[in-house]
Amino acid sequence: MSQAEKHEISTANAKERKFPMEFTRNIGIAAHIDAGKTTTTERILYYTGVVHKIGEVHDGNAVTDWMEQERERGITIQSAAISCTWTNASGPYADITHQVNIIDTPGHVDFTAEVERSLRVLDGAVAVFCAVAGVQPQSETVWRQADKYNVPRIAFINKMDRTGADFAGAVSDMREKLGANAHPLYLPIGAEENFKGLIDLVVMKAYLYDETDPLGVKYDIVDIPEEYKADAEAHREALLEAVSDYDDVIAEKFLGGEDIGENELKQAIRKATISLEFVGVVPGSAFKNKGVQRLLDAVINYLPAPTDVPPVKGQNDEAEAIEFTPKDEGGTAALAFKLMTDPYVGKLVFIRVYTGTLRKGDTLWNPRTRRKERVSRLMIMKSNAREDVDVVYAGDICAVIGVKGVVTGDTLCSEDFNVALEPPSFPEPVISMSVEPKTKADQEKMSLGLQRLAEEDPTFRVTTDEETGQTIIAGMGELHLEIIRDRLFREFKVEADSGKPQIAYRETIRGSADAEGKFVRQSGGKGQYGHAVIKIEPQEMGKGVEVVSEIVGGAIPKEFIKPTIDGILEAANNGTVAGYPVIDFKVRIVDGSFHEVDSSEMAFKMAGIFAFRDGMKKAQPILLEPIMKVEVTTPEESQGDVMGDLNRRRGKIQSIGSKGNVCLINAEVPLETMFGYSTDVRSLSKGRASYSMEPSHFEQVPANNLAEIVASASRAPART
């Protein structure tokens, strides 16, 4: 692309825009906990000029970790959006300044919803891997989430300065565990304490960092050192071969032994990356300030602009599928993907504008609530800092103030361009506990605080137990609920006691059954009559709940079908084994009867409830418990103790491997036995072991544990 062509694109699309869509990148930084996402983001902000002093996670002054809880724990809890600019030095986009909107996401599985909603609105992602640990369990989860939303990605193998760093091993891990077609775009020069630069496999030059410059700004571009030439040639050959599968011109030149120019190779890599068939890999050390500039080059060169991704899909009022491409003209459509309570400006709604132009003061339509919402302020976010703007365009990520009845996943659009975009999906909570305010004054503040926190976090649920009147909070793990309680105390000044965490058990059925429910009341005047006959049967695990009407001949009038279904679904909230929600079943309403005068919606709803309870008892009901996928990294001398402890927790060892001088144990363990595990595993290994845990699936509770769980459920119900 010539400078004249670039200028033509820029001026044709610019209008009022500072950065045309072609020169915008919306990316996320995602990975396993402690792989170095936030440190990488900090270095990006430094090299792009957003900050003038490098912040460190361990010092508690990282820009994107702005919550007190994040700074105290040294982890990311909330995804943080921030914008910066980068000018490429070479390639098809040489000398063009791009706007890069970055979302730094959490790595801890308890906050996986933050990753889910971020990936839903991003065009590309940088997956960060530790050069020592390679692909870790949460890396796999993040990778699957990116696959789900068809997000092209590049990989950054971080921590090349660490003892045990193995670049080739990490790339091999990506291919084996993730099934990724991963190929290095750069090779590291040295490793561990000898890591001093990168070899660019596209232009076949080396970047050697000046060791006297701790900030990593100074480096020399030199010929590839002699001892690395053979390895570089072999990897370039493999890169060309991989890319030629997706570009006929490259394939022809590669097979013919012709020279391939820098720009055409970069365009081919870009094309392969955007097709989701190729993952370029960049080595580096964010902490030691090496390789981050090359990562930024790769973001610009290979990750898509909003104009490069497939058309956006949605539905109109008639539930018909529609598609559109992003442009500044015409109707506006944006997706609300995150809510946040700001102490200074109130409720912030983060949106991704997919098409159209949005100005301060505009009125938008919410198809879910069928209400108009006025945008009083528009802001470009810089982590927890804000910059007011008057207008945002297609492809932009920003925050709006003034919209009230909006929840995560809502579409905001022009009234004459009525479209509902697909919202992100979120996992169900697996753990719950009761919270009680210490004083009456705290009760109102707690209700308000919990309501606000539930609005912000789709995986956090608040319910009231009807039997005890207790407030029950449910979330993704112990840390998740601990952070919620901490935020209640700090942000909403609520003093509250919490009960012991409870497990979100589920119930299902193993057999089929015929059942009926009849509700008859006669009290002198108009009575109540409802009668439904159903067949209940199990469904595959994960298929969900299905209730269908097979009524023919008017045995139940049409207007009473929906109340009957509502009754069945309401009854399914409380199973017959221990009162937990019932999942994965199908109910067919096959017959019934009605009374011309006495039948009512309420009577048929009660008939549905009675029929379901009757059928559930006959259909071999069972109790299910959440099973966690656990990976423990431990020194070899502690391996036996750790495995013995997992077996005592009813764990099933899935695999045992080794990496360097540590042992990796993969197991599936019931969540009920994992409370307080972090303390136990440390004591078993003299503080040297670590573990990660994420939800896997539900399994039937063993018979010898059932009585205890049913008894505890009756004492302290915690149903979600």
XYZ file of C-alpha atoms in Angstrom:
720
model
C 0.000 0.000 0.000
C 1.532 3.291 -1.097
C 1.515 6.486 0.960
C -0.908 8.006 -1.576
C -3.322 5.089 -1.142
C -3.078 5.341 2.646
C -3.799 9.047 2.505
C -6.773 8.421 0.218
C -8.259 5.861 2.648
C -7.599 8.139 5.573
C -9.213 11.246 4.068
C -12.135 9.330 2.558
C -13.092 7.838 5.924
C -11.867 10.474 8.330
C -14.553 13.180 8.150
C -14.664 14.249 11.795
C -12.882 11.111 13.000
C -9.408 11.368 14.390
C -8.646 7.738 13.413
C -10.413 6.013 10.501
C -11.850 2.572 11.216
C -9.091 0.923 9.166
C -6.570 2.350 11.626
C -8.390 1.251 14.805
C -7.691 -1.922 16.777
C -9.946 -3.213 19.577
C -7.953 -5.848 21.446
C -8.004 -7.727 24.730
C -5.104 -8.999 26.814
C -6.138 -12.398 28.200
C -4.398 -15.337 29.901
C -4.037 -17.559 32.965
C -3.576 -15.797 36.294
C -0.019 -14.471 36.827
C 1.052 -14.889 33.176
C 1.826 -11.160 33.052
C -1.215 -9.555 31.361
C -1.322 -6.428 33.487
C 2.464 -5.944 33.346
C 2.305 -6.280 29.534
C -0.511 -3.697 29.431
C 1.537 -1.331 31.624
C 4.489 -1.550 29.208
C 2.199 -0.909 26.244
C 0.908 2.232 27.961
C 4.473 3.387 28.634
C 5.774 2.819 25.101
C 2.676 4.460 23.569
C 3.114 7.549 25.764
C -0.088 7.200 27.830
C 1.973 7.073 31.045
C 5.441 8.462 31.643
C 6.363 6.203 34.540
C 6.115 2.427 34.459
C 3.743 1.015 37.087
C 4.275 -2.395 38.662
C 1.653 -4.889 39.860
C 3.744 -5.865 42.902
C 4.100 -2.199 43.898
C 0.331 -1.682 43.665
C 0.600 1.196 41.173
C -0.415 -0.437 37.865
C -2.743 1.875 35.927
C -5.291 -0.808 35.001
C -5.374 -2.370 38.497
C -7.055 0.609 40.119
C -9.364 -1.064 42.661
C -8.060 -1.239 46.233
C -8.717 -4.997 46.257
C -6.631 -5.441 43.080
C -3.697 -3.481 44.440
C -3.729 -5.338 47.767
C -3.881 -8.795 46.179
C -1.762 -8.125 43.082
C -4.437 -9.591 40.782
C -6.856 -8.172 38.213
C -10.503 -8.375 39.292
C -12.305 -6.059 36.870
C -11.495 -5.697 33.193
C -10.144 -2.191 32.507
C -10.519 -0.365 29.189
C -7.851 2.056 28.017
C -6.968 3.744 24.722
C -3.543 4.519 23.267
C -1.897 5.180 19.890
C 0.987 3.447 18.094
C 2.884 4.296 14.915
C 4.402 1.354 13.061
C 7.953 1.742 11.812
C 7.643 -0.741 8.939
C 5.256 -2.960 7.020
C 2.017 -2.106 5.173
C 1.063 0.398 7.886
C 4.446 2.125 8.196
C 4.278 5.701 9.540
C 0.513 5.518 10.132
C -0.662 6.196 13.676
C -3.297 3.728 14.871
C -5.685 3.977 17.794
C -5.497 0.854 19.966
C -8.342 0.265 22.441
C -7.172 -2.287 25.013
C -9.119 -4.259 27.606
C -6.953 -5.882 30.299
C -8.897 -8.876 31.622
C -8.628 -10.923 34.847
C -6.905 -14.311 34.845
C -8.579 -15.801 37.921
C -11.404 -18.203 37.033
C -13.744 -16.576 39.590
C -13.846 -13.502 37.350
C -14.228 -15.327 34.039
C -17.337 -13.245 33.222
C -15.051 -10.233 32.726
C -13.171 -12.157 30.018
C -16.415 -13.416 28.461
C -17.991 -9.999 28.033
C -14.759 -8.401 26.864
C -14.160 -11.002 24.136
C -17.750 -10.532 22.947
C -17.013 -6.939 21.858
C -13.359 -7.214 20.784
C -12.040 -7.697 17.260
C -8.752 -9.346 18.277
C -6.870 -10.619 21.309
C -3.343 -11.039 22.619
C -3.074 -14.334 24.498
C -0.243 -14.109 27.038
C 1.553 -17.303 28.084
C 4.288 -17.843 30.662
C 7.505 -19.096 29.025
C 8.093 -21.382 32.023
C 4.601 -22.814 32.634
C 3.380 -22.784 29.015
C -0.344 -23.430 28.544
C -2.086 -23.481 31.943
C -5.710 -24.434 32.750
C -7.157 -20.920 32.604
C -5.213 -20.339 29.360
C -7.329 -23.133 27.864
C -10.549 -21.572 29.199
C -9.680 -18.167 27.725
C -8.730 -19.794 24.420
C -12.105 -21.587 24.250
C -13.896 -18.308 25.017
C -12.030 -16.625 22.128
C -12.976 -19.562 19.864
C -16.613 -19.163 20.892
C -16.697 -15.532 19.719
C -14.414 -16.138 16.686
C -11.759 -13.701 17.908
C -8.476 -13.754 15.914
C -5.428 -13.711 18.178
C -1.684 -13.516 18.420
C 0.361 -14.972 21.287
C 2.929 -13.296 23.526
C 5.268 -15.746 25.277
C 6.131 -13.659 28.321
C 8.731 -14.108 31.090
C 11.567 -15.146 28.757
C 13.921 -13.806 31.454
C 12.723 -16.352 34.057
C 14.700 -19.437 35.057
C 13.316 -22.383 33.101
C 11.987 -20.262 30.206
C 11.389 -22.470 27.166
C 10.070 -20.665 24.082
C 9.946 -23.760 21.854
C 8.206 -25.722 24.621
C 5.532 -23.019 25.036
C 4.836 -22.961 21.264
C 4.644 -26.778 21.273
C 2.250 -26.591 24.242
C -0.022 -24.252 22.256
C -0.154 -26.712 19.379
C -0.788 -29.780 21.559
C -3.140 -28.436 24.238
C -4.978 -25.736 22.285
C -4.845 -27.218 18.783
C -3.483 -23.853 17.590
C -1.594 -23.491 14.313
C 1.062 -21.497 16.171
C 4.242 -20.280 14.474
C 6.888 -17.839 15.740
C 7.003 -14.418 14.075
C 10.104 -13.652 16.152
C 12.663 -15.894 17.838
C 14.258 -15.044 21.191
C 17.989 -14.347 21.341
C 19.026 -16.191 24.471
C 16.817 -17.099 27.423
C 16.636 -16.682 31.210
C 19.286 -14.146 32.363
C 20.816 -14.217 28.852
C 17.631 -13.078 27.064
C 18.807 -10.015 25.157
C 16.789 -9.586 21.972
C 14.546 -10.890 19.187
C 15.002 -12.110 15.616
C 12.350 -10.879 13.166
C 11.550 -13.837 10.885
C 9.726 -11.633 8.345
C 12.585 -9.201 7.573
C 15.343 -11.491 8.928
C 16.905 -8.860 11.177
C 17.786 -8.953 14.885
C 16.751 -6.514 17.626
C 19.440 -6.344 20.323
C 18.465 -4.442 23.462
C 20.909 -2.036 25.084
C 21.542 -3.532 28.530
C 22.490 -0.094 29.891
C 18.894 1.102 29.264
C 16.595 -0.524 31.853
C 13.466 0.918 30.178
C 13.944 -1.054 26.958
C 13.687 2.028 24.716
C 17.161 1.671 23.187
C 17.939 -1.238 20.878
C 19.979 -1.860 17.742
C 18.679 -3.457 14.545
C 21.506 -5.679 13.297
C 22.143 -8.715 11.115
C 21.219 -12.030 12.687
C 24.128 -13.326 14.813
C 25.911 -16.226 13.131
C 25.005 -18.797 15.803
C 21.264 -18.135 15.300
C 21.186 -18.044 11.475
C 20.441 -21.737 10.831
C 17.629 -21.789 13.401
C 16.153 -18.554 11.978
C 16.239 -19.931 8.421
C 14.473 -23.126 9.496
C 11.744 -21.230 11.359
C 11.248 -18.777 8.473
C 10.849 -21.739 6.123
C 8.194 -23.221 8.445
C 6.462 -19.818 8.664
C 6.354 -19.436 4.863
C 5.040 -22.965 4.466
C 2.278 -22.356 7.042
C 1.216 -19.028 5.500
C 1.272 -20.367 1.933
C -1.749 -22.543 2.813
C -3.829 -19.344 3.026
C -2.334 -17.229 0.215
C -1.922 -18.487 -3.356
C 0.635 -15.815 -4.315
C 2.880 -16.703 -1.363
C 2.426 -20.421 -2.143
C 3.470 -19.897 -5.779
C 6.553 -17.871 -4.848
C 7.485 -20.243 -2.018
C 7.311 -23.317 -4.263
C 9.156 -21.478 -7.052
C 11.950 -20.369 -4.719
C 11.251 -16.665 -5.428
C 11.902 -13.846 -2.956
C 8.880 -12.811 -0.912
C 8.654 -9.127 -0.008
C 8.132 -7.899 3.552
C 4.767 -6.256 2.860
C 3.244 -9.159 0.945
C 4.316 -11.643 3.625
C 2.841 -9.440 6.364
C -0.409 -9.110 4.404
C -0.535 -12.903 4.023
C 0.080 -13.450 7.768
C -2.664 -10.911 8.497
C -5.075 -12.730 6.184
C -4.299 -16.107 7.815
C -4.663 -14.639 11.335
C -8.014 -13.013 10.594
C -9.253 -16.310 9.128
C -8.686 -17.855 12.623
C -6.446 -20.484 11.044
C -3.067 -19.104 12.167
C -1.569 -17.747 15.397
C 1.642 -15.715 15.256
C 3.881 -15.916 18.336
C 6.085 -13.155 19.785
C 8.562 -13.814 22.652
C 9.449 -11.213 25.248
C 9.721 -10.153 28.862
C 7.281 -7.436 29.864
C 8.867 -7.096 33.307
C 12.339 -6.605 31.794
C 10.937 -4.305 29.043
C 11.850 -6.460 26.059
C 9.693 -7.369 23.082
C 6.652 -5.210 23.850
C 7.248 -2.797 20.940
C 7.376 -5.768 18.554
C 4.135 -7.045 20.066
C 2.526 -3.673 19.293
C 3.805 -3.901 15.716
C 2.187 -7.346 15.459
C -1.125 -6.002 16.827
C -1.208 -3.347 14.083
C 0.062 -5.606 11.301
C -1.898 -8.786 11.971
C -4.984 -8.230 14.141
C -8.184 -7.034 12.422
C -9.688 -3.574 12.240
C -13.494 -3.334 12.747
C -13.780 -3.359 8.939
C -11.982 -6.734 8.660
C -14.315 -8.859 10.784
C -17.445 -10.591 9.406
C -20.717 -8.596 9.269
C -22.435 -8.028 12.610
C -25.450 -10.274 13.227
C -28.628 -9.340 15.064
C -32.399 -9.693 15.045
C -35.153 -7.255 14.177
C -38.532 -6.918 15.947
C -39.917 -9.912 14.053
C -36.990 -12.073 15.314
C -35.619 -12.244 11.758
C -31.836 -12.484 11.395
C -30.192 -9.392 9.920
C -26.583 -8.494 9.140
C -24.817 -5.170 8.718
C -21.300 -3.873 8.241
C -19.836 -1.082 10.380
C -20.063 2.427 8.962
C -20.397 5.927 10.397
C -23.483 6.787 8.355
C -27.019 5.559 8.996
C -28.565 4.090 12.130
C -26.588 3.494 15.320
C -26.268 0.112 17.056
C -24.153 -0.490 20.169
C -23.852 -3.317 22.709
C -23.672 -2.636 26.457
C -21.081 -5.120 27.709
C -20.179 -3.836 31.182
C -21.695 -1.713 33.949
C -19.697 0.066 36.619
C -20.599 2.307 39.526
C -18.356 5.371 39.620
C -18.256 7.353 42.910
C -18.130 10.660 41.016
C -20.442 10.265 38.020
C -22.735 7.374 39.026
C -23.610 4.519 36.703
C -21.219 4.032 33.785
C -22.306 1.801 30.907
C -19.481 0.553 28.672
C -20.554 0.116 25.055
C -19.041 -1.026 21.779
C -20.439 0.992 18.857
C -20.905 -1.417 15.955
C -22.332 0.992 13.402
C -23.396 4.631 13.157
C -22.317 7.745 15.020
C -23.309 8.530 18.610
C -23.329 12.091 19.937
C -23.765 13.506 23.411
C -27.462 14.204 23.970
C -28.694 11.548 21.496
C -31.654 9.367 22.390
C -31.299 5.611 21.895
C -33.800 2.763 21.936
C -33.477 -0.355 24.133
C -35.300 -3.228 22.327
C -35.405 -5.342 25.519
C -37.168 -2.794 27.719
C -38.943 -1.006 24.825
C -37.787 2.283 26.304
C -35.889 5.318 25.092
C -32.631 6.229 26.843
C -30.926 9.614 26.613
C -27.122 9.758 26.530
C -26.161 12.716 28.715
C -22.372 12.196 28.571
C -19.876 10.249 26.480
C -16.450 9.255 27.788
C -13.327 7.577 26.512
C -11.988 5.544 29.426
C -8.384 5.547 30.599
C -8.759 2.796 33.228
C -10.559 4.615 36.080
C -9.800 8.060 34.584
C -12.195 9.570 32.064
C -12.008 11.888 29.080
C -15.255 13.567 27.995
C -15.949 13.539 24.253
C -18.821 14.882 22.165
C -19.035 12.089 19.626
C -17.982 8.446 19.079
C -18.020 6.443 15.865
C -18.465 2.916 14.561
C -15.752 0.653 15.974
C -15.222 2.739 19.132
C -15.383 1.487 22.724
C -16.556 4.091 25.231
C -18.651 4.671 28.348
C -22.007 6.475 28.484
C -23.792 8.202 31.362
C -27.511 8.844 31.611
C -28.942 5.526 30.418
C -30.867 3.952 33.299
C -32.681 0.678 32.619
C -29.701 -1.013 30.952
C -28.150 -4.360 31.911
C -25.153 -6.242 30.499
C -25.980 -7.567 27.039
C -28.558 -4.904 26.125
C -28.513 -3.328 22.679
C -28.801 0.443 22.360
C -29.823 1.557 18.864
C -31.508 4.274 16.852
C -35.294 3.973 17.010
C -35.508 3.717 13.219
C -32.783 1.012 13.172
C -34.347 -1.419 15.624
C -31.912 -4.315 16.054
C -31.042 -6.611 18.964
C -27.420 -7.827 19.011
C -26.428 -11.164 20.512
C -25.483 -10.670 24.186
C -22.527 -12.444 25.826
C -23.377 -15.646 27.721
C -22.258 -16.302 31.276
C -21.709 -19.421 33.423
C -24.022 -20.230 36.320
C -22.838 -19.536 39.912
C -21.438 -22.563 41.749
C -21.189 -21.316 45.337
C -23.431 -19.318 47.661
C -23.534 -17.980 51.216
C -25.861 -15.981 53.417
C -25.146 -12.368 54.420
C -26.752 -10.606 57.366
C -26.444 -6.867 58.103
C -25.186 -6.155 61.621
C -27.622 -3.298 62.290
C -30.985 -2.151 60.941
C -29.261 0.885 59.407
C -27.054 -1.470 57.406
C -30.060 -3.334 55.936
C -31.058 -0.630 53.451
C -27.449 0.120 52.493
C -26.800 -3.592 51.970
C -29.839 -3.992 49.699
C -28.731 -1.027 47.587
C -25.119 -2.244 47.483
C -26.050 -5.798 46.483
C -28.413 -4.505 43.804
C -25.650 -2.316 42.308
C -23.077 -5.126 42.440
C -25.514 -7.582 40.803
C -26.114 -5.049 38.001
C -22.358 -4.842 37.395
C -21.625 -8.574 37.552
C -23.826 -11.057 35.631
C -22.338 -14.060 37.499
C -23.278 -12.611 40.905
C -26.827 -13.394 42.062
C -28.825 -12.168 45.045
C -31.900 -14.032 46.297
C -33.969 -14.167 49.490
C -34.624 -17.556 51.011
C -38.382 -17.777 51.499
C -38.148 -20.101 54.495
C -35.550 -18.248 56.561
C -35.739 -14.700 55.149
C -31.952 -14.775 54.720
C -30.254 -12.888 51.900
C -28.294 -15.386 49.805
C -25.455 -14.280 47.522
C -24.105 -16.624 44.860
C -20.993 -16.409 42.687
C -18.196 -18.236 40.904
C -15.957 -19.068 43.855
C -14.733 -18.205 47.354
C -12.567 -15.320 46.150
C -15.453 -13.888 44.114
C -17.732 -13.739 47.178
C -14.881 -12.471 49.374
C -14.360 -9.535 46.978
C -18.125 -8.838 46.945
C -18.188 -8.693 50.760
C -15.114 -6.471 50.784
C -16.689 -4.084 48.253
C -19.889 -3.942 50.331
C -17.810 -2.836 53.309
C -15.555 -0.337 51.480
C -17.791 1.159 48.807
C -21.196 0.991 50.510
C -20.032 1.143 54.169
C -22.050 -1.963 55.086
C -21.135 -3.997 58.168
C -22.338 -7.554 57.520
C -21.770 -11.085 58.786
C -21.612 -13.973 56.355
C -22.573 -17.618 56.736
C -20.529 -20.624 55.709
C -20.293 -20.946 51.904
C -22.869 -23.330 50.434
C -22.616 -25.327 47.235
C -24.983 -24.687 44.323
C -26.188 -28.265 44.013
C -28.611 -29.237 41.253
C -31.128 -32.025 40.816
C -32.111 -34.029 37.760
C -33.894 -37.259 36.866
C -32.655 -40.608 35.576
C -35.957 -42.129 34.440
C -39.201 -41.245 32.678
C -42.630 -41.054 34.292
C -46.272 -40.224 33.671
C -47.832 -37.854 36.162
C -50.818 -35.636 36.699
C -51.735 -32.665 38.799
C -55.220 -31.608 39.769
C -56.159 -28.452 41.636
C -59.785 -28.318 42.820
C -61.197 -25.818 45.288
C -64.912 -25.279 46.046
C -65.910 -22.637 48.552
C -69.554 -21.788 47.939
C -69.080 -19.308 45.086
C -66.934 -19.646 41.986
C -64.461 -22.476 42.510
C -61.044 -23.338 41.083
C -60.372 -26.212 38.698
C -57.209 -27.144 36.804
C -56.023 -30.552 35.622
C -52.869 -31.428 33.643
C -51.367 -34.767 32.591
C -47.646 -34.783 31.749
C -44.816 -37.067 30.705
C -41.406 -36.221 32.179
C -38.110 -37.585 30.829
C -34.366 -36.877 31.245
C -32.278 -34.906 28.731
C -28.567 -35.057 27.939
C -26.341 -33.260 30.437
C -26.117 -29.581 29.535
C -29.144 -29.605 27.217
C -31.263 -27.662 29.687
C -34.983 -27.577 30.438
C -37.680 -28.025 27.811
C -41.466 -27.890 28.338
C -43.718 -28.475 25.330
C -47.451 -28.753 24.844
C -48.807 -31.740 22.902
C -52.436 -30.961 23.677
C -54.862 -31.756 20.861
C -58.586 -31.401 20.720
C -58.758 -28.628 23.327
C -58.346 -30.850 26.434
C -56.712 -27.771 27.960
C -57.797 -24.453 26.381
C -55.031 -22.473 24.684
C -55.136 -19.663 27.249
C -54.325 -22.123 30.072
C -51.285 -23.744 28.397
C -48.849 -20.959 29.363
C -49.918 -20.904 33.061
C -49.444 -24.695 33.149
C -45.917 -24.332 31.706
C -45.191 -21.502 34.184
C -46.257 -23.786 37.038
C -43.972 -26.587 35.845
C -41.000 -24.209 35.550
C -41.714 -22.703 38.972
C -41.866 -26.159 40.562
C -38.530 -27.010 38.910
C -36.856 -24.327 41.053
C -37.215 -26.643 44.052
C -36.535 -30.327 43.463
C -37.780 -33.194 45.588
C -34.404 -34.558 46.789
C -33.086 -31.542 48.702
C -34.971 -28.556 47.305
C -32.385 -27.506 44.703
C -33.175 -26.398 41.096
C -33.850 -29.212 38.634
C -31.898 -29.257 35.343
C -31.747 -31.234 32.090
C -35.289 -32.586 31.753
C -38.120 -32.455 29.229
C -41.814 -32.254 30.078
C -44.568 -32.919 27.558
C -48.086 -31.795 28.475
C -50.206 -34.541 26.909
C -53.692 -34.262 28.397
C -55.869 -32.582 30.973
C -59.360 -31.291 31.597
C -61.064 -28.023 32.433
C -64.290 -26.601 33.830
C -66.276 -24.068 31.814
C -66.790 -21.791 34.838
C -64.228 -22.701 37.519
C -61.034 -23.006 35.479
C -58.533 -20.126 35.752
C -54.893 -19.335 35.035
C -54.058 -19.707 38.723
C -55.725 -23.133 38.912
C -53.752 -24.443 35.911
C -50.513 -22.996 37.262
C -51.113 -24.969 40.483
C -51.969 -28.054 38.413
C -48.606 -27.677 36.624
C -46.796 -27.446 39.977
C -48.545 -30.553 41.355
C -47.967 -32.518 38.141
C -44.243 -31.759 38.099
C -43.791 -32.692 41.767
C -45.658 -35.956 41.195
C -43.579 -36.784 38.090
C -40.280 -35.807 39.701
C -40.826 -38.267 42.588
C -41.514 -41.125 40.149
C -38.652 -40.392 37.697
C -35.670 -41.502 39.822
C -34.551 -38.054 41.043
C -30.855 -37.621 41.885
C -28.746 -34.863 43.411
C -25.859 -33.393 41.395
C -22.786 -31.599 42.732
C -20.377 -29.279 40.868
C -17.063 -30.914 39.976
C -13.976 -28.729 39.589
C -11.053 -29.180 37.234
C -7.975 -28.743 39.447
C -4.323 -28.467 38.433
C -1.723 -28.576 41.196
C 1.898 -27.606 40.546
C 4.087 -29.095 43.268
C 7.720 -30.077 43.878
C 8.261 -33.783 43.211
C 9.022 -34.543 46.865
C 5.480 -33.389 47.827
C 3.727 -35.253 45.011
C 2.641 -38.247 47.122
C 1.205 -36.078 49.925
C -0.706 -33.857 47.482
C -2.163 -36.836 45.592
C -3.163 -38.534 48.845
C -4.923 -35.361 49.968
C -6.804 -35.070 46.636
C -7.952 -38.701 46.979
C -9.248 -37.947 50.489
C -11.273 -35.109 48.950
C -12.994 -37.603 46.604
C -10.803 -36.388 43.761
C -10.127 -38.425 40.609
C -6.568 -38.031 39.302
C -6.763 -37.475 35.526
C -3.092 -37.125 34.658
C 0.358 -36.629 36.171
C 3.105 -34.853 34.263
C 6.283 -32.942 34.883
C 7.762 -29.673 33.689
C 11.314 -28.974 34.747
C 11.675 -29.980 38.383
C 7.990 -29.656 39.291
C 5.122 -32.118 39.026
C 1.759 -31.232 37.427
C -1.256 -33.089 38.813
C -4.593 -32.766 36.992
C -7.657 -33.940 38.881
C -11.432 -33.606 39.029
C -12.583 -32.848 42.568
C -16.016 -32.051 44.070
C -16.253 -28.356 44.973
C -17.713 -29.287 48.365
C -14.335 -30.683 49.468
C -12.198 -27.811 48.160
C -12.945 -25.106 50.729
C -9.735 -23.924 52.378
C -7.607 -25.935 49.950
C -5.118 -23.098 49.364
C -4.012 -23.288 53.026
C -3.850 -27.099 53.024
C -1.830 -27.456 49.831
C 0.703 -24.918 51.071
C 1.190 -26.780 54.354
C 1.591 -30.107 52.507
C 4.348 -28.663 50.288
C 6.033 -26.261 52.745
C 4.563 -23.336 50.832
C 5.972 -24.378 47.439
C 2.868 -25.729 45.668
C 0.239 -23.728 43.843
C -3.038 -24.675 42.216
C -5.734 -23.415 39.876
C -9.361 -24.473 39.780
C -12.262 -23.980 37.381
C -15.790 -25.460 37.034
C -15.921 -28.621 34.925
C -19.315 -30.355 35.115
C -21.982 -31.781 37.449
C -21.938 -35.375 38.757
C -24.260 -37.436 40.926
C -23.605 -37.151 44.655
C -22.425 -40.521 46.080
C -25.030 -42.311 48.200
C -22.918 -42.124 51.380
C -22.729 -38.297 51.116
C -26.367 -37.767 50.175
C -27.947 -37.929 53.644
C -25.540 -35.330 55.058
C -26.136 -32.908 52.150
C -29.930 -33.285 52.356
C -29.793 -32.658 56.118
C -27.613 -29.556 55.754
C -29.875 -28.249 52.973
C -32.873 -28.471 55.290
C -30.953 -26.642 58.048
C -29.525 -23.832 55.901
C -31.118 -23.590 52.475
C -28.943 -21.828 49.901
C -30.757 -22.181 46.627
C -29.765 -20.126 43.608
